[in-house]
mmCIF file of C-alpha atoms in Angstrom:
data_model
loop_
_atom_site.group_PDB
_atom_site.id
_atom_site.type_symbol
_atom_site.label_atom_id
_atom_site.label_comp_id
_atom_site.label_asym_id
_atom_site.label_seq_id
_atom_site.Cartn_x
_atom_site.Cartn_y
_atom_site.Cartn_z
ATOM 1 C CA UNK A 118 -10.081 10.125 -7.913
ATOM 2 C CA UNK A 119 -8.047 6.990 -7.548
ATOM 3 C CA UNK A 120 -10.521 4.140 -7.552
ATOM 4 C CA UNK A 121 -10.327 0.394 -7.716
ATOM 5 C CA UNK A 122 -13.617 -1.279 -8.555
ATOM 6 C CA UNK A 123 -13.992 -4.904 -7.483
ATOM 7 C CA UNK A 124 -16.600 -7.474 -8.411
ATOM 8 C CA UNK A 125 -18.496 -9.516 -7.446
ATOM 9 C CA UNK A 126 -19.325 -8.435 -3.915
ATOM 10 C CA UNK A 127 -19.884 -12.061 -2.914
ATOM 11 C CA UNK A 128 -19.169 -15.401 -4.543
ATOM 12 C CA UNK A 129 -20.209 -18.958 -3.786
ATOM 13 C CA UNK A 130 -18.164 -21.747 -5.374
ATOM 14 C CA UNK A 131 -18.277 -25.487 -4.997
ATOM 15 C CA UNK A 132 -15.235 -27.280 -3.663
ATOM 16 C CA UNK A 133 -12.862 -28.025 -6.521
ATOM 17 C CA UNK A 134 -14.225 -25.233 -8.688
ATOM 18 C CA UNK A 135 -12.562 -22.072 -9.962
ATOM 19 C CA UNK A 136 -13.121 -18.780 -8.145
ATOM 20 C CA UNK A 137 -12.687 -15.630 -10.213
ATOM 21 C CA UNK A 138 -12.616 -12.097 -8.803
ATOM 22 C CA UNK A 139 -12.225 -9.066 -11.042
ATOM 23 C CA UNK A 140 -10.854 -5.584 -10.482
ATOM 24 C CA UNK A 141 -10.612 -2.466 -12.612
ATOM 25 C CA UNK A 142 -8.528 0.590 -11.882
ATOM 26 C CA UNK A 143 -8.452 4.170 -13.127
ATOM 27 C CA UNK A 144 -5.063 5.521 -12.140
ATOM 28 C CA UNK A 145 -2.544 4.670 -14.862
ATOM 29 C CA UNK A 146 0.266 5.620 -12.479
ATOM 30 C CA UNK A 147 -0.353 2.502 -10.382
ATOM 31 C CA UNK A 148 2.732 0.282 -10.527
ATOM 32 C CA UNK A 149 1.884 -2.465 -8.074
ATOM 33 C CA UNK A 150 -1.263 -4.590 -7.755
ATOM 34 C CA UNK A 151 -1.566 -6.829 -4.691
ATOM 35 C CA UNK A 152 -4.327 -9.134 -3.553
ATOM 36 C CA UNK A 153 -5.010 -9.506 0.155
ATOM 37 C CA UNK A 154 -6.894 -12.300 1.941
ATOM 38 C CA UNK A 155 -8.756 -11.611 5.175
ATOM 39 C CA UNK A 156 -10.365 -14.095 7.550
ATOM 40 C CA UNK A 157 -13.101 -12.890 9.934
ATOM 41 C CA UNK A 158 -11.761 -10.880 12.858
ATOM 42 C CA UNK A 159 -8.213 -10.854 11.483
ATOM 43 C CA UNK A 160 -6.060 -8.402 9.592
ATOM 44 C CA UNK A 161 -5.551 -8.863 5.846
ATOM 45 C CA UNK A 162 -2.498 -10.761 4.627
ATOM 46 C CA UNK A 163 -0.783 -10.473 1.256
ATOM 47 C CA UNK A 164 -1.741 -13.357 -1.022
ATOM 48 C CA UNK A 165 -0.081 -12.522 -4.322
ATOM 49 C CA UNK A 166 0.979 -9.381 -6.191
ATOM 50 C CA UNK A 167 1.871 -8.332 -9.728
ATOM 51 C CA UNK A 168 3.616 -5.431 -11.409
ATOM 52 C CA UNK A 169 2.362 -4.075 -14.760
ATOM 53 C CA UNK A 170 5.295 -5.345 -16.788
ATOM 54 C CA UNK A 171 3.917 -8.921 -16.727
ATOM 55 C CA UNK A 172 0.531 -10.255 -17.822
ATOM 56 C CA UNK A 173 0.255 -13.207 -15.465
ATOM 57 C CA UNK A 174 1.668 -14.455 -12.207
ATOM 58 C CA UNK A 175 1.010 -17.828 -10.646
ATOM 59 C CA UNK A 176 1.681 -19.021 -7.108
ATOM 60 C CA UNK A 177 0.306 -22.462 -6.390
ATOM 61 C CA UNK A 178 -3.463 -22.435 -6.909
ATOM 62 C CA UNK A 179 -3.578 -18.629 -7.159
ATOM 63 C CA UNK A 180 -3.083 -16.746 -10.423
ATOM 64 C CA UNK A 181 -3.279 -13.036 -11.234
ATOM 65 C CA UNK A 182 -4.111 -12.104 -14.814
ATOM 66 C CA UNK A 183 -3.291 -8.513 -15.752
ATOM 67 C CA UNK A 184 -4.523 -6.537 -18.763
ATOM 68 C CA UNK A 185 -2.757 -3.191 -18.864
ATOM 69 C CA UNK A 186 -4.594 -1.784 -21.881
ATOM 70 C CA UNK A 187 -7.989 -2.526 -20.318
ATOM 71 C CA UNK A 188 -6.811 -1.455 -16.844
ATOM 72 C CA UNK A 189 -8.147 -4.680 -15.396
ATOM 73 C CA UNK A 190 -6.756 -7.524 -13.352
ATOM 74 C CA UNK A 191 -8.254 -10.632 -11.857
ATOM 75 C CA UNK A 192 -7.581 -13.327 -9.284
ATOM 76 C CA UNK A 193 -8.205 -16.950 -10.176
ATOM 77 C CA UNK A 194 -8.303 -19.584 -7.446
ATOM 78 C CA UNK A 195 -8.050 -23.062 -8.920
ATOM 79 C CA UNK A 196 -9.372 -26.142 -7.109
ATOM 80 C CA UNK A 197 -11.079 -23.934 -4.529
ATOM 81 C CA UNK A 198 -11.172 -25.340 -1.003
ATOM 82 C CA UNK A 199 -13.382 -24.571 2.043
ATOM 83 C CA UNK A 200 -10.255 -23.123 3.697
ATOM 84 C CA UNK A 201 -10.174 -20.473 0.961
ATOM 85 C CA UNK A 202 -13.425 -19.034 2.324
ATOM 86 C CA UNK A 203 -12.471 -15.471 3.212
ATOM 87 C CA UNK A 204 -12.786 -11.907 1.984
ATOM 88 C CA UNK A 205 -10.429 -10.938 -0.819
ATOM 89 C CA UNK A 206 -9.306 -7.402 -1.563
ATOM 90 C CA UNK A 207 -7.544 -6.163 -4.653
ATOM 91 C CA UNK A 208 -5.533 -2.968 -4.507
ATOM 92 C CA UNK A 209 -3.470 -0.603 -6.585
ATOM 93 C CA UNK A 210 -0.459 1.397 -5.473
ATOM 94 C CA UNK A 211 1.979 3.945 -6.810
ATOM 95 C CA UNK A 212 5.126 5.439 -5.462
ATOM 96 C CA UNK A 213 4.728 8.916 -6.879
ATOM 97 C CA UNK A 214 6.134 11.896 -4.972
ATOM 98 C CA UNK A 215 8.006 9.562 -2.650
ATOM 99 C CA UNK A 216 4.842 8.250 -1.059
ATOM 100 C CA UNK A 217 3.325 4.839 -1.180
ATOM 101 C CA UNK A 218 -0.363 4.312 -0.676
ATOM 102 C CA UNK A 219 -2.623 1.354 -1.343
ATOM 103 C CA UNK A 220 -6.067 2.007 -2.796
ATOM 104 C CA UNK A 221 -8.287 -0.964 -2.013
ATOM 105 C CA UNK A 222 -11.329 -2.378 -3.734
ATOM 106 C CA UNK A 223 -14.380 -2.972 -1.562
ATOM 107 C CA UNK A 224 -13.773 -6.680 -1.216
ATOM 108 C CA UNK A 225 -15.291 -9.984 -2.308
ATOM 109 C CA UNK A 226 -16.599 -12.456 0.223
ATOM 110 C CA UNK A 227 -15.841 -15.951 -1.060
ATOM 111 C CA UNK A 228 -17.638 -18.984 0.291
ATOM 112 C CA UNK A 229 -16.459 -22.412 -0.864
ATOM 113 C CA UNK A 230 -19.063 -25.073 -0.134
ATOM 114 C CA UNK A 231 -18.262 -28.791 0.169
ATOM 115 C CA UNK B 84 8.592 -13.180 16.788
ATOM 116 C CA UNK B 85 8.323 -10.288 14.369
ATOM 117 C CA UNK B 86 5.031 -8.608 13.692
ATOM 118 C CA UNK B 87 2.507 -5.927 14.464
ATOM 119 C CA UNK B 88 0.508 -5.778 17.654
ATOM 120 C CA UNK B 89 -2.621 -3.759 18.205
ATOM 121 C CA UNK B 90 -4.353 -3.197 21.483
ATOM 122 C CA UNK B 91 -6.937 -3.470 22.734
ATOM 123 C CA UNK B 92 -8.736 -6.034 20.571
ATOM 124 C CA UNK B 93 -12.124 -4.625 21.561
ATOM 125 C CA UNK B 94 -12.791 -1.091 22.738
ATOM 126 C CA UNK B 95 -15.993 0.537 23.879
ATOM 127 C CA UNK B 96 -16.375 4.264 24.048
ATOM 128 C CA UNK B 97 -19.071 6.596 25.198
ATOM 129 C CA UNK B 98 -20.085 9.400 22.913
ATOM 130 C CA UNK B 99 -17.972 12.509 23.423
ATOM 131 C CA UNK B 100 -14.885 10.648 24.619
ATOM 132 C CA UNK B 101 -11.520 10.482 22.919
ATOM 133 C CA UNK B 102 -9.865 7.070 22.720
ATOM 134 C CA UNK B 103 -6.389 6.006 21.653
ATOM 135 C CA UNK B 104 -5.645 2.811 19.763
ATOM 136 C CA UNK B 105 -2.178 1.345 20.110
ATOM 137 C CA UNK B 106 -0.039 -0.007 17.260
ATOM 138 C CA UNK B 107 3.482 -1.375 17.742
ATOM 139 C CA UNK B 108 5.763 -3.111 15.230
ATOM 140 C CA UNK B 109 9.111 -4.840 15.591
ATOM 141 C CA UNK B 110 9.720 -5.345 11.879
ATOM 142 C CA UNK B 111 12.053 -2.337 11.648
ATOM 143 C CA UNK B 112 9.735 -0.805 9.048
ATOM 144 C CA UNK B 113 9.913 2.916 8.390
ATOM 145 C CA UNK B 114 6.351 3.310 7.099
ATOM 146 C CA UNK B 115 3.196 2.803 9.141
ATOM 147 C CA UNK B 116 -0.466 3.189 8.252
ATOM 148 C CA UNK B 117 -3.912 3.323 9.817
ATOM 149 C CA UNK B 118 -6.977 2.049 7.978
ATOM 150 C CA UNK B 119 -10.626 1.965 8.840
ATOM 151 C CA UNK B 120 -12.750 -0.976 7.683
ATOM 152 C CA UNK B 121 -16.532 -0.880 7.474
ATOM 153 C CA UNK B 122 -18.721 -3.687 6.103
ATOM 154 C CA UNK B 123 -18.842 -3.541 2.310
ATOM 155 C CA UNK B 124 -16.487 -0.545 2.180
ATOM 156 C CA UNK B 125 -13.076 -2.094 1.939
ATOM 157 C CA UNK B 126 -10.150 -0.459 3.717
ATOM 158 C CA UNK B 127 -9.863 3.310 3.773
ATOM 159 C CA UNK B 128 -6.647 5.099 4.681
ATOM 160 C CA UNK B 129 -6.805 7.418 7.697
ATOM 161 C CA UNK B 130 -3.168 8.464 8.197
ATOM 162 C CA UNK B 131 0.254 7.238 7.209
ATOM 163 C CA UNK B 132 3.811 7.972 8.264
ATOM 164 C CA UNK B 133 7.007 7.286 6.360
ATOM 165 C CA UNK B 134 9.422 8.503 8.995
ATOM 166 C CA UNK B 135 9.540 9.397 12.665
ATOM 167 C CA UNK B 136 7.995 12.760 13.543
ATOM 168 C CA UNK B 137 6.261 13.039 10.176
ATOM 169 C CA UNK B 138 2.834 11.855 9.021
ATOM 170 C CA UNK B 139 0.335 12.588 6.273
ATOM 171 C CA UNK B 140 -3.442 12.610 6.082
ATOM 172 C CA UNK B 141 -5.135 9.858 4.137
ATOM 173 C CA UNK B 142 -8.577 9.874 2.566
ATOM 174 C CA UNK B 143 -10.621 10.057 5.782
ATOM 175 C CA UNK B 144 -8.474 11.883 8.376
ATOM 176 C CA UNK B 145 -11.214 14.114 9.814
ATOM 177 C CA UNK B 146 -11.863 13.344 13.479
ATOM 178 C CA UNK B 147 -8.624 11.400 13.911
ATOM 179 C CA UNK B 148 -5.122 12.288 15.055
ATOM 180 C CA UNK B 149 -1.813 10.411 15.163
ATOM 181 C CA UNK B 150 1.720 10.760 16.449
ATOM 182 C CA UNK B 151 4.993 9.103 15.448
ATOM 183 C CA UNK B 152 7.514 9.730 18.191
ATOM 184 C CA UNK B 153 9.187 6.344 17.820
ATOM 185 C CA UNK B 154 9.824 4.181 14.781
ATOM 186 C CA UNK B 155 8.057 1.242 16.408
ATOM 187 C CA UNK B 156 4.893 3.022 17.486
ATOM 188 C CA UNK B 157 2.060 4.789 15.658
ATOM 189 C CA UNK B 158 -0.923 5.404 17.980
ATOM 190 C CA UNK B 159 -4.258 6.601 16.610
ATOM 191 C CA UNK B 160 -6.604 8.835 18.596
ATOM 192 C CA UNK B 161 -10.260 8.800 17.675
ATOM 193 C CA UNK B 162 -11.610 12.140 18.813
ATOM 194 C CA UNK B 163 -15.127 13.189 19.720
ATOM 195 C CA UNK B 164 -15.201 15.040 16.387
ATOM 196 C CA UNK B 165 -15.408 11.735 14.515
ATOM 197 C CA UNK B 166 -19.126 11.432 13.887
ATOM 198 C CA UNK B 167 -19.332 7.706 13.202
ATOM 199 C CA UNK B 168 -16.352 6.016 14.877
ATOM 200 C CA UNK B 169 -17.763 2.506 15.225
ATOM 201 C CA UNK B 170 -15.566 0.397 12.927
ATOM 202 C CA UNK B 171 -12.715 -2.094 12.689
ATOM 203 C CA UNK B 172 -9.354 -0.301 12.760
ATOM 204 C CA UNK B 173 -6.283 -1.822 11.162
ATOM 205 C CA UNK B 174 -2.667 -0.770 11.531
ATOM 206 C CA UNK B 175 -0.064 -1.754 8.943
ATOM 207 C CA UNK B 176 3.621 -1.254 8.263
ATOM 208 C CA UNK B 177 5.996 -1.612 5.344
ATOM 209 C CA UNK B 178 9.423 -0.687 4.139
ATOM 210 C CA UNK B 179 9.488 2.523 2.109
ATOM 211 C CA UNK B 180 9.805 1.412 -1.517
ATOM 212 C CA UNK B 181 12.085 3.188 -3.954
ATOM 213 C CA UNK B 182 9.917 2.268 -6.926
ATOM 214 C CA UNK B 183 6.761 0.286 -7.147
ATOM 215 C CA UNK B 184 5.068 -1.096 -4.105
ATOM 216 C CA UNK B 185 5.916 -3.462 -1.329
ATOM 217 C CA UNK B 186 3.965 -5.649 1.038
ATOM 218 C CA UNK B 187 2.084 -3.985 3.830
ATOM 219 C CA UNK B 188 1.911 -6.147 6.947
ATOM 220 C CA UNK B 189 -1.277 -5.782 8.948
ATOM 221 C CA UNK B 190 -1.964 -6.104 12.632
ATOM 222 C CA UNK B 191 -4.939 -8.082 14.016
ATOM 223 C CA UNK B 192 -7.122 -4.994 14.336
ATOM 224 C CA UNK B 193 -9.106 -3.192 17.037
ATOM 225 C CA UNK B 194 -12.878 -3.205 16.966
ATOM 226 C CA UNK B 195 -14.187 0.087 18.334
ATOM 227 C CA UNK B 196 -17.813 0.400 19.373
ATOM 228 C CA UNK B 197 -19.421 3.655 20.459
ATOM 229 C CA UNK B 198 -22.168 3.164 23.021
#
């Protein structure tokens, strides 16, 4: 079964600190790993994504680290702000057989306290 | 203004009734998706469609049905056969990637409550 395991389930970080969320996947056919951010009552929005041919991608305060051999990837949020408080989902996707499906982790609720 | 619209935002249903959730996009995307979100469960794929008049079951299709008569529209019907329909339903769309993945754009969601 294609699974993406995400941890922790919830995370509390002080303002200015580093938030780290981890994901592990099983399906070695995955060729795209996005992170989505969701605020309460809203739909998720793409935050940052990586493909397995690179080990790190940085966009502003957000960085994905990718370890292909361990089948793990993580999201680092530097200088965390109260506005970053949201639920974060990692996902894996593959385009086998002409289809494209995202398999999501169960989410991490991040709270950044002042 | 390009995007995905879902209606209604809140929907209440009596047990035994079918209800249809609307999803419309003006992004000119070929692919559309329906997800169900429950607390602590992440997003689970119900159905997806890559082209008009064609759609595929996702991981939890039982008790749901869809149609794709127009590129812009992908309505979801929650039937009385769905045993636990109370959830937050999200519609998404994307281009159809040749290789690798591409961004899925999500609508604002419909919260369905069974009374």
